[in-house]
Amino acid sequence: MDEVIQVTQWLSSITPRKKAKLFFFTTHADAPSPMVGSNDVDTHEETQLPLATTVALHNFKNIDEFLKKKVNTFSCYNVIENEITKTDYEYLRFYSACKYLDVVPPFLDLEKISAIQNKFEMTDEERDYRLLLDSADLVLEQVCDSLKPAGVSQMWTALREDRNLIRGVKTIDIIGFFVDPNPTGIKECLFFFIVRFLQKADKINRVNTNRLERLIAQCDESSSCEEGKTIDFIIDSLRFYPTELYPFGFCLIMCVIEGRDGAMQEIEKTMEISRHLGMITHTEKNPTRETIELVKKELMKPKYQFYSSFTCWFMSHGDSNSMVLADGETIEREWFLTSFPDISTFQLKPKVFFMVSCRGANKFSLKGDEFEGQSATCDYYDIGSALIRNRMLDITDSVRDISYVQPMMDTLVAYSTILDHLSGRANTHGSIYVDRACVLMSENISRGRSLTEILEHLSQDLHEILQETMDGDRIVYKQACHYDSFFRKTLKLPYTRHPKEDVHSAPQ
């Protein structure tokens, strides 16, 4: 059959709503880098003009033409070995979006997809199409599905009233002030236009969504939300780190085995819980400084841009400032923690570090320790909420910026013990902290708990356990763990475990 006819039949089989979503996923705002051709970002017209004309004319002609162009480009594309191009990235995104929406063209060359995945050095686990979907776009899709056409129309009206933001933007004028979003697929096109416009204007990204939340907050709840949804529910969905679908993220496990009883048990537990959470896992036993440098170099490869989060377990002996590696060399804990968050592939994504080692030799011994409760009173609670609001600063958009981000932002560091204190171990099972952390995370799958909630529960649980020294004089003591958070959103554990059996990948 003629290819033109095939493409036409394929487009005619796709509903308008799915066409709008396919366009949205295919014009993803953030492409991986470094890549050949990565400087050729999508033009303003390419990503927004088809949406604007579709909304204005109630006609999907321009979106159809865009999708035809993509298909033709991929049809003529020759995969070049060892050189990752922008088209490689676009091909994978297009395929994953089609797979997700169940509209894969029957004529799409899956062998090319497999060849591109080879260039990205993807493992069998990483060839799951769900890895290639951008989790932030999936959250935005869910927000769109939660809004009625009237709600999106109200967002549009609120956006149009911000004259400083829309001044001089031609696509805004194409749509006009008053919009009828009721025809099938038009609501989606208008919502996705608003999102891509705010992204291009550098007002929102995968972490900073305040500007979008404010537009939604101006909607009338009775007319704007689908059944069972509320404005608060929709806004709350934007305040979590986007980690939709499989995998939940990439997990790196580093464990020094030499001289650490139960270390293999630590590895087994952390591997089990990471896989249970739906993470793709890599383990390094007995790491050295060279190992760490090689891992950092590996994580800078383009394929890691597709991951939505990063977790690292580092288990070894240590003291207040450093950790002992397998060869006896020590590394500064601060150096380790500050070198990983700066890796570009995980920028604007949650990064969690579990640092499991002693941070000194002190023990919170129970024998002879007495503590007196202390209390303090003040009149802070007498301050009325209205008075507080009146004393607050009026922070305008002109003094806000989301372009520059401190490297440690979106990072959480969980310590197995507090500074200058021991981290307890069991002879056969290894770190007690690792054991309890894995148990609590496993128990809270599908409960909608956030990671920080679990860490707070872990702090309570661990501090109830009586431990004793394994050498020298018998001393009974307690261990206290804590965490430092630079999170800007909430990181929730996945509601559903995504087992390996669910994988649907391109042919090898």
Coordinates of C-alpha atoms in Angstrom, one line a residue:
M1 CA 0.0 0.0 0.0
D2 CA 1.2 3.5 -0.8
E3 CA 2.8 5.2 2.3
V4 CA 0.7 8.4 1.8
I5 CA -2.4 6.3 2.0
Q6 CA -1.1 4.4 5.1
V7 CA -0.4 7.7 6.9
T8 CA -3.8 9.1 6.0
Q9 CA -5.6 6.0 7.3
W10 CA -3.6 6.0 10.4
L11 CA -4.4 9.7 11.2
S12 CA -8.1 9.1 10.5
S13 CA -8.1 6.3 13.1
I14 CA -7.0 8.6 15.9
T15 CA -9.5 10.6 17.9
P16 CA -9.1 14.4 18.2
R17 CA -8.2 14.1 21.9
K18 CA -5.5 11.6 21.3
K19 CA -4.1 13.7 18.4
A20 CA -3.8 16.7 20.8
K21 CA -2.0 14.5 23.4
L22 CA 0.3 12.9 20.8
F23 CA 1.2 16.4 19.6
F24 CA 1.8 17.5 23.2
F25 CA 4.0 14.5 24.1
T26 CA 5.9 14.7 20.8
T27 CA 6.8 18.4 21.3
H28 CA 8.3 17.8 24.7
A29 CA 9.7 20.9 26.2
D30 CA 13.1 19.6 27.4
A31 CA 15.3 17.5 25.1
P32 CA 18.2 15.5 26.4
S33 CA 21.7 17.0 26.0
P34 CA 24.4 16.8 25.0
M35 CA 23.3 15.6 21.6
V36 CA 24.1 16.3 18.0
G37 CA 21.6 19.0 16.9
S38 CA 20.4 19.7 20.5
N39 CA 20.8 23.4 19.9
D40 CA 18.1 23.3 17.2
V41 CA 15.3 23.5 19.7
D42 CA 11.7 23.5 18.5
T43 CA 10.7 26.9 17.3
H44 CA 7.9 28.9 18.8
E45 CA 5.8 28.4 15.7
E46 CA 6.4 24.6 15.5
T47 CA 5.3 23.9 19.0
Q48 CA 2.5 26.5 19.5
L49 CA 1.2 27.6 16.1
P50 CA -0.6 24.2 15.3
L51 CA -2.3 24.3 18.7
A52 CA -3.3 27.9 18.3
T53 CA -4.8 27.4 14.8
T54 CA -6.6 24.2 15.9
V55 CA -8.2 26.1 18.8
A56 CA -9.1 29.1 16.6
L57 CA -10.5 27.2 13.6
H58 CA -11.7 24.0 15.3
N59 CA -9.7 22.2 12.7
F60 CA -7.0 19.6 13.2
K61 CA -5.4 20.2 9.8
N62 CA -2.2 21.7 11.1
I63 CA -1.7 19.1 13.8
D64 CA -2.3 16.4 11.1
E65 CA 0.4 18.0 8.9
F66 CA 2.8 18.1 11.8
L67 CA 2.3 14.4 12.6
K68 CA 2.6 13.5 8.9
K69 CA 5.9 15.5 8.7
K70 CA 7.2 13.6 11.8
V71 CA 6.3 10.2 10.2
N72 CA 7.9 11.1 6.9
T73 CA 11.1 12.3 8.7
F74 CA 11.3 9.0 10.6
S75 CA 10.6 7.0 7.4
C76 CA 13.5 8.6 5.6
Y77 CA 15.9 8.7 8.6
N78 CA 19.0 6.6 8.6
V79 CA 20.3 5.6 12.0
I80 CA 23.9 6.7 12.3
E81 CA 26.0 4.5 14.6
N82 CA 27.6 6.0 17.7
E83 CA 26.2 9.5 17.1
I84 CA 23.1 10.5 19.1
T85 CA 21.1 13.1 17.2
K86 CA 18.0 15.2 17.9
T87 CA 16.0 12.9 15.6
D88 CA 17.0 9.9 17.7
Y89 CA 15.5 11.5 20.7
E90 CA 12.4 12.6 18.8
Y91 CA 11.9 9.1 17.3
L92 CA 12.0 7.5 20.8
R93 CA 9.6 10.1 22.2
F94 CA 7.2 9.7 19.3
Y95 CA 7.2 5.9 19.6
S96 CA 6.6 6.0 23.4
A97 CA 3.8 8.5 23.0
C98 CA 2.1 6.3 20.3
K99 CA 2.6 3.2 22.5
Y100 CA 1.1 5.0 25.5
L101 CA -1.9 6.3 23.6
D102 CA -2.3 2.9 21.7
V103 CA -1.9 4.6 18.3
V104 CA 1.3 3.0 17.0
P105 CA 1.4 3.4 13.2
P106 CA 1.5 -0.2 11.7
F107 CA 4.2 1.0 9.3
L108 CA 6.6 2.5 12.0
D109 CA 10.0 0.9 11.7
L110 CA 10.6 -0.8 15.1
E111 CA 14.0 -2.0 14.0
K112 CA 15.1 1.6 13.8
I113 CA 13.9 2.1 17.4
S114 CA 15.9 -0.8 18.5
A115 CA 19.0 0.6 16.7
I116 CA 18.5 4.0 18.4
Q117 CA 18.1 2.3 21.8
N118 CA 21.5 0.6 21.1
K119 CA 23.1 4.0 20.5
F120 CA 21.8 5.1 23.9
E121 CA 23.3 1.9 25.4
M122 CA 20.0 0.9 26.9
T123 CA 19.8 -2.3 28.8
D124 CA 16.8 -4.7 28.4
E125 CA 15.1 -3.1 31.3
E126 CA 15.5 0.4 29.8
R127 CA 13.9 -0.6 26.6
D128 CA 10.5 -0.4 28.2
Y129 CA 8.6 2.4 26.3
R130 CA 7.4 3.8 29.7
L131 CA 10.9 5.0 30.5
L132 CA 10.9 7.2 27.4
L133 CA 7.7 9.1 28.4
D134 CA 8.3 12.3 30.3
S135 CA 6.7 12.0 33.7
A136 CA 6.1 15.8 34.0
D137 CA 4.0 15.7 30.8
L138 CA 2.0 12.8 32.1
V139 CA 1.1 14.8 35.2
L140 CA 0.0 17.7 33.0
E141 CA -2.1 15.3 31.0
Q142 CA -3.8 14.2 34.2
V143 CA -4.5 17.8 35.1
C144 CA -6.0 18.4 31.7
D145 CA -8.2 15.3 32.1
S146 CA -9.4 16.6 35.5
L147 CA -10.7 19.9 34.1
K148 CA -13.9 20.5 32.1
P149 CA -13.8 22.7 29.0
A150 CA -15.1 25.6 31.0
G151 CA -12.2 25.3 33.4
V152 CA -9.6 25.5 30.7
S153 CA -11.5 28.4 29.2
Q154 CA -11.4 30.2 32.6
M155 CA -7.6 29.6 32.7
W156 CA -7.3 31.1 29.2
T157 CA -9.2 34.2 30.3
A158 CA -7.0 34.6 33.4
L159 CA -3.9 34.2 31.2
R160 CA -5.1 36.8 28.7
E161 CA -5.5 39.3 31.5
D162 CA -1.8 39.2 32.3
R163 CA -0.9 41.8 29.6
N164 CA 2.8 41.9 30.6
L165 CA 3.1 38.1 29.9
I166 CA 1.3 38.0 26.6
R167 CA 2.4 41.2 25.0
G168 CA 3.6 40.8 21.5
V169 CA 2.8 37.0 21.3
K170 CA 1.2 36.4 17.9
T171 CA -0.2 33.0 18.7
I172 CA -2.2 34.5 21.6
D173 CA -3.9 36.8 19.2
I174 CA -4.6 34.0 16.8
I175 CA -6.7 32.2 19.4
G176 CA -8.5 35.4 20.5
F177 CA -10.0 36.3 23.8
F178 CA -13.2 34.2 23.8
V179 CA -12.8 30.5 23.0
D180 CA -15.3 27.6 22.6
P181 CA -13.4 24.7 24.1
N182 CA -16.3 22.2 23.9
P183 CA -15.7 20.5 20.5
T184 CA -13.8 17.2 21.0
G185 CA -10.1 17.7 21.4
I186 CA -10.2 21.5 21.6
K187 CA -10.0 21.6 25.4
E188 CA -6.9 19.6 25.2
C189 CA -5.3 21.8 22.5
L190 CA -6.0 24.9 24.5
F191 CA -4.7 23.5 27.8
F192 CA -1.5 22.2 26.1
F193 CA -1.0 25.6 24.4
I194 CA -1.2 27.3 27.8
V195 CA 1.4 24.8 29.2
R196 CA 3.8 25.1 26.3
F197 CA 3.5 28.9 26.3
L198 CA 4.3 29.2 30.0
Q199 CA 7.3 26.8 29.5
K200 CA 8.6 28.8 26.5
A201 CA 8.2 32.0 28.5
D202 CA 10.3 30.4 31.3
K203 CA 7.5 30.7 33.8
I204 CA 7.1 27.0 34.6
N205 CA 9.1 23.8 34.4
R206 CA 8.9 20.3 35.8
V207 CA 9.5 21.6 39.3
N208 CA 8.3 25.2 39.3
T209 CA 4.6 25.1 38.5
N210 CA 3.4 28.0 40.7
R211 CA 2.3 30.1 37.7
L212 CA 0.1 27.3 36.3
E213 CA -1.3 26.6 39.8
R214 CA -2.4 30.3 40.1
L215 CA -4.3 30.0 36.8
I216 CA -6.1 26.9 38.0
A217 CA -6.9 28.5 41.3
Q218 CA -8.8 31.3 39.6
C219 CA -11.3 28.7 38.1
D220 CA -14.8 28.3 39.4
E221 CA -14.9 24.9 41.0
S222 CA -18.5 24.2 40.3
S223 CA -18.1 24.5 36.6
S224 CA -14.5 23.7 35.9
C225 CA -13.8 20.3 37.5
E226 CA -14.7 16.9 36.2
E227 CA -16.8 14.7 38.5
G228 CA -15.0 13.7 41.6
K229 CA -12.3 16.3 41.2
T230 CA -11.7 19.6 43.0
I231 CA -9.5 22.6 42.5
D232 CA -7.5 21.7 45.5
F233 CA -7.0 18.1 44.3
I234 CA -5.8 19.3 40.9
I235 CA -3.4 21.8 42.3
D236 CA -2.1 19.3 44.9
S237 CA -1.3 16.9 42.0
L238 CA 1.2 19.5 40.7
R239 CA 3.0 19.8 44.1
F240 CA 4.5 16.3 43.9
Y241 CA 7.6 15.4 42.0
P242 CA 6.5 13.9 38.7
T243 CA 7.4 10.2 38.9
E244 CA 4.6 8.6 36.9
L245 CA 4.6 5.1 35.4
Y246 CA 7.6 2.8 35.3
P247 CA 10.4 3.1 36.3
F248 CA 10.1 5.1 39.5
G249 CA 13.7 6.1 38.9
F250 CA 17.3 4.9 38.9
C251 CA 18.8 3.4 42.0
L252 CA 22.6 3.2 42.6
I253 CA 23.7 0.9 45.5
M254 CA 27.3 1.2 46.7
C255 CA 28.3 -1.1 49.5
V256 CA 31.7 -1.8 51.1
I257 CA 31.7 -5.5 52.1
E258 CA 35.2 -5.9 53.5
G259 CA 35.1 -5.8 57.4
R260 CA 31.3 -5.2 57.5
D261 CA 29.3 -8.2 58.8
G262 CA 25.9 -8.5 57.1
A263 CA 26.9 -6.3 54.2
M264 CA 25.5 -8.8 51.6
Q265 CA 22.2 -8.7 53.5
E266 CA 22.2 -4.9 53.1
I267 CA 22.7 -5.2 49.3
E268 CA 19.9 -7.8 49.0
K269 CA 17.4 -5.7 51.0
T270 CA 18.1 -2.4 49.2
M271 CA 18.0 -4.2 45.8
E272 CA 14.7 -5.9 46.7
I273 CA 13.0 -2.6 47.9
S274 CA 14.3 -0.6 44.9
R275 CA 12.9 -3.2 42.5
H276 CA 9.7 -3.4 44.5
L277 CA 9.3 0.4 44.1
G278 CA 9.8 0.0 40.3
M279 CA 13.4 1.3 40.1
I280 CA 16.0 0.2 37.7
T281 CA 19.0 -0.8 39.9
H282 CA 22.8 -0.9 39.6
T283 CA 25.0 -2.3 42.3
E284 CA 28.7 -1.6 43.0
K285 CA 30.3 -3.8 45.6
N286 CA 33.5 -2.6 47.4
P287 CA 33.6 0.8 45.7
T288 CA 36.8 2.8 45.4
R289 CA 37.3 6.4 44.4
E290 CA 37.9 5.2 40.8
T291 CA 34.6 3.4 40.9
I292 CA 32.8 6.5 42.1
E293 CA 34.3 8.6 39.3
L294 CA 33.4 6.0 36.7
V295 CA 29.8 5.9 38.0
K296 CA 29.5 9.7 37.8
K297 CA 30.8 9.6 34.2
E298 CA 28.2 6.9 33.4
L299 CA 25.4 8.9 34.8
M300 CA 26.1 11.8 32.5
K301 CA 25.2 9.7 29.4
P302 CA 22.1 10.9 27.6
K303 CA 19.9 7.9 28.4
Y304 CA 19.7 9.0 32.1
Q305 CA 17.8 12.1 31.0
F306 CA 14.8 9.7 30.6
Y307 CA 14.8 8.8 34.3
S308 CA 12.5 10.8 36.6
S309 CA 14.4 10.4 39.9
F310 CA 17.8 9.2 41.3
T311 CA 18.4 7.3 44.6
C312 CA 21.7 6.3 46.0
W313 CA 22.5 4.0 48.9
F314 CA 26.1 4.3 50.2
M315 CA 27.0 1.8 53.0
S316 CA 30.4 1.7 54.6
H317 CA 32.4 2.5 57.8
G318 CA 32.9 6.2 58.5
D319 CA 33.6 9.0 60.9
S320 CA 32.2 12.5 61.4
N321 CA 33.5 13.8 58.0
S322 CA 34.5 10.9 55.8
M323 CA 33.6 7.4 54.6
V324 CA 36.0 4.4 54.3
L325 CA 36.2 2.8 50.8
A326 CA 37.0 -0.8 50.0
D327 CA 40.8 -0.1 49.6
G328 CA 41.0 1.7 52.9
E329 CA 41.1 5.1 51.4
T330 CA 38.7 7.7 52.8
I331 CA 36.5 10.2 50.9
E332 CA 34.9 13.3 52.3
R333 CA 31.2 12.8 52.8
E334 CA 30.5 16.3 51.7
W335 CA 32.5 15.8 48.5
F336 CA 30.4 12.8 47.6
L337 CA 27.1 14.5 48.3
T338 CA 27.9 17.6 46.3
S339 CA 29.4 15.9 43.3
F340 CA 26.3 13.8 42.3
P341 CA 23.5 16.4 42.5
D342 CA 25.3 18.6 39.9
I343 CA 25.0 15.9 37.2
S344 CA 23.0 17.5 34.4
T345 CA 21.0 14.4 33.6
F346 CA 19.1 14.6 36.9
Q347 CA 18.6 18.4 37.2
L348 CA 15.1 19.4 38.3
K349 CA 14.5 15.8 39.5
P350 CA 14.5 14.4 43.0
K351 CA 17.8 12.9 44.2
V352 CA 17.8 10.9 47.4
F353 CA 20.9 9.7 49.2
F354 CA 20.9 7.2 52.0
M355 CA 24.2 7.6 53.8
V356 CA 24.7 4.5 56.0
S357 CA 27.8 4.7 58.1
C358 CA 29.1 5.8 61.5
R359 CA 29.6 9.5 61.9
G360 CA 31.7 9.2 65.1
A361 CA 32.1 6.9 68.1
N362 CA 29.7 8.5 70.6
K363 CA 26.7 6.5 71.9
F364 CA 23.5 7.7 73.3
S365 CA 23.9 5.4 76.3
L366 CA 20.7 4.7 78.4
K367 CA 22.5 3.9 81.7
G368 CA 22.7 6.9 83.9
D369 CA 21.3 9.3 81.4
E370 CA 18.5 11.5 82.7
F371 CA 16.7 14.2 80.7
E372 CA 14.5 16.9 82.1
G373 CA 11.6 18.1 79.9
Q374 CA 11.8 21.8 79.0
S375 CA 9.0 24.0 77.9
A376 CA 8.7 27.6 76.7
T377 CA 5.8 29.9 76.2
C378 CA 5.4 32.8 73.9
D379 CA 2.7 34.9 72.3
Y380 CA 3.3 33.8 68.7
Y381 CA 0.0 32.0 68.6
D382 CA -1.9 35.1 69.6
I383 CA -1.0 36.7 66.2
G384 CA -4.1 36.6 64.0
S385 CA -3.9 35.3 60.5
A386 CA -5.1 38.6 59.1
L387 CA -2.3 40.5 60.8
I388 CA 0.2 38.0 59.5
R389 CA -1.0 38.5 55.9
N390 CA -0.9 42.2 56.3
R391 CA 2.8 42.0 57.2
M392 CA 3.8 39.7 54.4
L393 CA 5.8 40.9 51.3
D394 CA 4.0 41.2 48.0
I395 CA 6.3 39.1 45.8
T396 CA 5.6 40.0 42.1
D397 CA 6.5 38.0 39.0
S398 CA 9.1 40.6 38.1
V399 CA 11.3 39.4 41.0
R400 CA 10.8 35.7 40.4
D401 CA 13.2 33.5 38.3
I402 CA 13.2 29.8 37.6
S403 CA 16.2 29.7 35.2
Y404 CA 19.1 29.4 37.7
V405 CA 19.0 26.6 40.2
Q406 CA 21.4 25.8 43.1
P407 CA 22.9 22.3 42.4
M408 CA 21.8 20.9 45.7
M409 CA 18.1 21.8 45.1
D410 CA 15.8 18.8 44.7
T411 CA 18.1 16.7 46.8
L412 CA 17.4 14.9 50.0
V413 CA 20.2 13.3 52.2
A414 CA 19.1 10.7 54.7
Y415 CA 21.7 9.8 57.4
S416 CA 21.6 6.6 59.4
T417 CA 22.8 8.4 62.5
I418 CA 23.5 11.9 63.8
L419 CA 26.9 13.6 63.7
D420 CA 29.7 12.1 65.9
H421 CA 27.6 9.0 66.7
L422 CA 27.7 5.3 65.8
S423 CA 25.4 3.6 63.3
G424 CA 24.3 0.3 64.7
R425 CA 24.6 -3.1 63.0
A426 CA 23.5 -6.7 63.5
N427 CA 26.1 -9.5 63.0
T428 CA 24.1 -11.3 60.4
H429 CA 21.7 -8.7 58.9
G430 CA 23.9 -5.7 58.6
S431 CA 22.7 -2.1 59.2
I432 CA 19.6 -1.9 61.4
Y433 CA 18.8 1.4 59.7
V434 CA 18.8 -0.3 56.2
D435 CA 16.6 -3.1 57.5
R436 CA 14.0 -0.8 59.0
A437 CA 14.0 1.6 56.0
C438 CA 13.4 -1.2 53.6
V439 CA 10.6 -2.7 55.8
L440 CA 8.8 0.7 56.1
M441 CA 9.0 1.5 52.4
S442 CA 7.7 -2.0 51.5
E443 CA 4.8 -1.6 53.9
N444 CA 3.8 1.8 52.5
I445 CA 3.6 0.8 48.8
S446 CA 0.1 1.9 47.5
R447 CA -0.7 4.0 50.6
G448 CA 0.1 7.3 48.9
R449 CA 2.8 8.1 51.5
S450 CA 5.6 10.6 50.8
L451 CA 9.3 9.7 51.3
T452 CA 9.6 12.3 54.1
E453 CA 6.6 10.8 55.9
I454 CA 8.3 7.4 55.8
L455 CA 11.6 8.9 57.0
E456 CA 9.9 10.5 59.9
H457 CA 8.3 7.1 60.8
L458 CA 11.7 5.5 60.4
S459 CA 13.2 8.0 62.9
Q460 CA 10.5 7.1 65.4
D461 CA 10.9 3.3 64.8
L462 CA 14.7 3.3 64.9
H463 CA 14.9 5.3 68.1
E464 CA 12.7 2.8 69.9
I465 CA 15.1 0.0 69.3
L466 CA 17.6 -0.9 72.1
Q467 CA 21.0 -1.8 70.6
E468 CA 24.2 -2.9 72.3
T469 CA 27.9 -2.8 71.3
M470 CA 29.3 -5.9 69.8
D471 CA 32.8 -5.6 71.2
G472 CA 34.3 -4.6 74.5
D473 CA 32.1 -3.6 77.4
R474 CA 28.4 -4.2 76.9
I475 CA 26.7 -0.8 76.4
V476 CA 23.0 -0.5 75.6
Y477 CA 22.3 2.6 73.5
K478 CA 19.8 4.1 71.1
Q479 CA 20.4 5.4 67.5
A480 CA 18.9 8.5 66.0
C481 CA 18.6 9.1 62.3
H482 CA 17.8 12.3 60.4
Y483 CA 17.6 13.8 57.0
D484 CA 18.4 17.1 55.3
S485 CA 16.0 18.1 52.6
F486 CA 16.4 20.6 49.7
F487 CA 13.2 19.3 48.1
R488 CA 10.9 21.8 46.4
K489 CA 8.1 19.3 45.9
T490 CA 6.8 16.2 47.7
L491 CA 8.2 12.8 46.5
K492 CA 5.5 10.1 46.9
L493 CA 6.1 6.4 46.7
P494 CA 4.3 4.9 43.7
Y495 CA 0.8 3.7 44.3
T496 CA 1.3 0.7 42.1
R497 CA 4.2 -1.6 41.7
H498 CA 5.2 -2.0 38.1
P499 CA 6.7 -5.5 37.7
K500 CA 9.1 -6.5 35.0
E501 CA 6.4 -8.7 33.5
D502 CA 4.6 -5.6 32.4
V503 CA 7.4 -4.6 30.0
H504 CA 6.6 -4.0 26.4
S505 CA 9.7 -3.2 24.4
A506 CA 10.8 -2.8 20.9
P507 CA 12.3 -5.8 19.2
Q508 CA 15.9 -6.5 20.1

